Structures are given as structure tokens and as C-alpha cells.
Amino acid sequence: EFLNKNHFYFYLKILTLFFLVISLACCGKKGPPLPPDTLSLLPVTDLNAKLFDNEIELSWTAQAGRGASVPDGFRIYRSKKSLVEPTCPECPDVFEMVSELTVAFSLWGWTERRINYHEILEKGYIYRYRVMAYTYSGLTSGWSDTVEVVVE
């Protein structure tokens, strides 16, 4: 007799274990779960600075649409370095938030709007600015480009 009762159960257990391992290894998608499609904020891409004596005017275009959220406002960050103190070329700029502008947009039909910010600056410093959009729900855009002015 080729297969007695003991051999049959032994091979049945091995075959069941094999199919169990294969079915567990091959079922479903691999990897962590992904969140549903999320909205994003478009970063400021045209930050501009004009200096009038010791007053700076920053301006940029707020954009929305094309799958992006409408920003509720913008945070303005500034780095300030003295013209007389020795500089460290390898040291990164330290940006601090200096203002937060809220903007009221109609939710219907707008795609862009020009934003302006004014500030009086102290003489004898190099100022660098960058801007980030935000929403009240905590969504933020990436950084804008950085602009620089020197107030002598």
C-alpha cells in the first residue's frame, strides 16, 4: 500500500500548511494604507520687493483653483542681518514670522488676486523675506522664493 492512513494525514497537513502560507502571502495590496486625495495650496511663485527709502512693499499673486485649496491667509517671514557685524556665509538665515495677513476671497469664480504688504525697516540691515499660504484647517503651502533688500 503506497499511502497508509498516517501518510495520508501527514501529506494533507503539509498541503494545507502550504496553501495557507501561499494564500496569506499573496492576498491584498502590500504597503501602508494611503490617505484619500488631499487638497493642496499653491505656493507663492512671484514674490516681489520694492524699497522706498526705509519702507518695503512686498507683493505677490495669491492663486487657487486647478485642484488647489483657497488660502485663508499668508504668513510673512523675515531674516534680518546687520551690515556692520561680520557675517557667516555658511550660516543659514533664521526666519521669524513678522506678520499674518488674512484674506477674504469669494469662493465662487476667483483664481488669483494681488496681495501687498508694507513694513518700515531699520537702517543698517539686510532683510530677506519669504511667504507661506495657509488655511484655517492647518494646510500650508511650500515656501515662496526669497527676496532681499538692503537698507543703508
mmCIF file of C-alpha atoms in Angstrom, residues 8 13-14 16 18 24 29 38 50 60 63 66 69 75 84 86 88 91 94 103 107 110-112 117 122 135 142 149:
data_model
loop_
_atom_site.group_PDB
_atom_site.id
_atom_site.type_symbol
_atom_site.label_atom_id
_atom_site.label_comp_id
_atom_site.label_asym_id
_atom_site.label_seq_id
_atom_site.Cartn_x
_atom_site.Cartn_y
_atom_site.Cartn_z
ATOM 1 C CA PHE A 8 -2.223 10.477 4.080
ATOM 2 C CA LYS A 13 -1.303 18.633 6.820
ATOM 3 C CA ILE A 14 1.703 19.642 4.690
ATOM 4 C CA THR A 16 -2.908 22.534 3.941
ATOM 5 C CA PHE A 18 1.458 25.132 2.038
ATOM 6 C CA LEU A 24 -1.564 34.710 3.270
ATOM 7 C CA LYS A 29 -2.167 45.028 -1.647
ATOM 8 C CA THR A 38 -5.955 65.668 -0.395
ATOM 9 C CA LYS A 50 10.306 97.271 -3.649
ATOM 10 C CA TRP A 60 2.625 88.599 -4.795
ATOM 11 C CA GLN A 63 -3.663 81.703 -6.551
ATOM 12 C CA ARG A 66 -6.811 73.889 -10.677
ATOM 13 C CA SER A 69 -7.491 74.997 -1.971
ATOM 14 C CA ARG A 75 2.362 84.285 6.811
ATOM 15 C CA VAL A 84 28.285 96.124 10.262
ATOM 16 C CA PRO A 86 30.721 90.130 10.491
ATOM 17 C CA CYS A 88 28.830 83.945 8.432
ATOM 18 C CA CYS A 91 25.228 80.019 8.451
ATOM 19 C CA VAL A 94 16.950 82.463 10.605
ATOM 20 C CA VAL A 103 -7.607 87.423 3.008
ATOM 21 C CA LEU A 107 -15.429 81.018 -3.011
ATOM 22 C CA TRP A 110 -11.718 83.667 -8.382
ATOM 23 C CA THR A 111 -8.404 82.194 -9.461
ATOM 24 C CA GLU A 112 -5.899 84.866 -8.449
ATOM 25 C CA TYR A 117 2.363 94.086 2.492
ATOM 26 C CA GLU A 122 15.568 99.965 10.351
ATOM 27 C CA THR A 135 -5.809 77.678 5.671
ATOM 28 C CA GLY A 142 5.526 75.433 0.394
ATOM 29 C CA VAL A 149 16.636 94.270 0.334
#
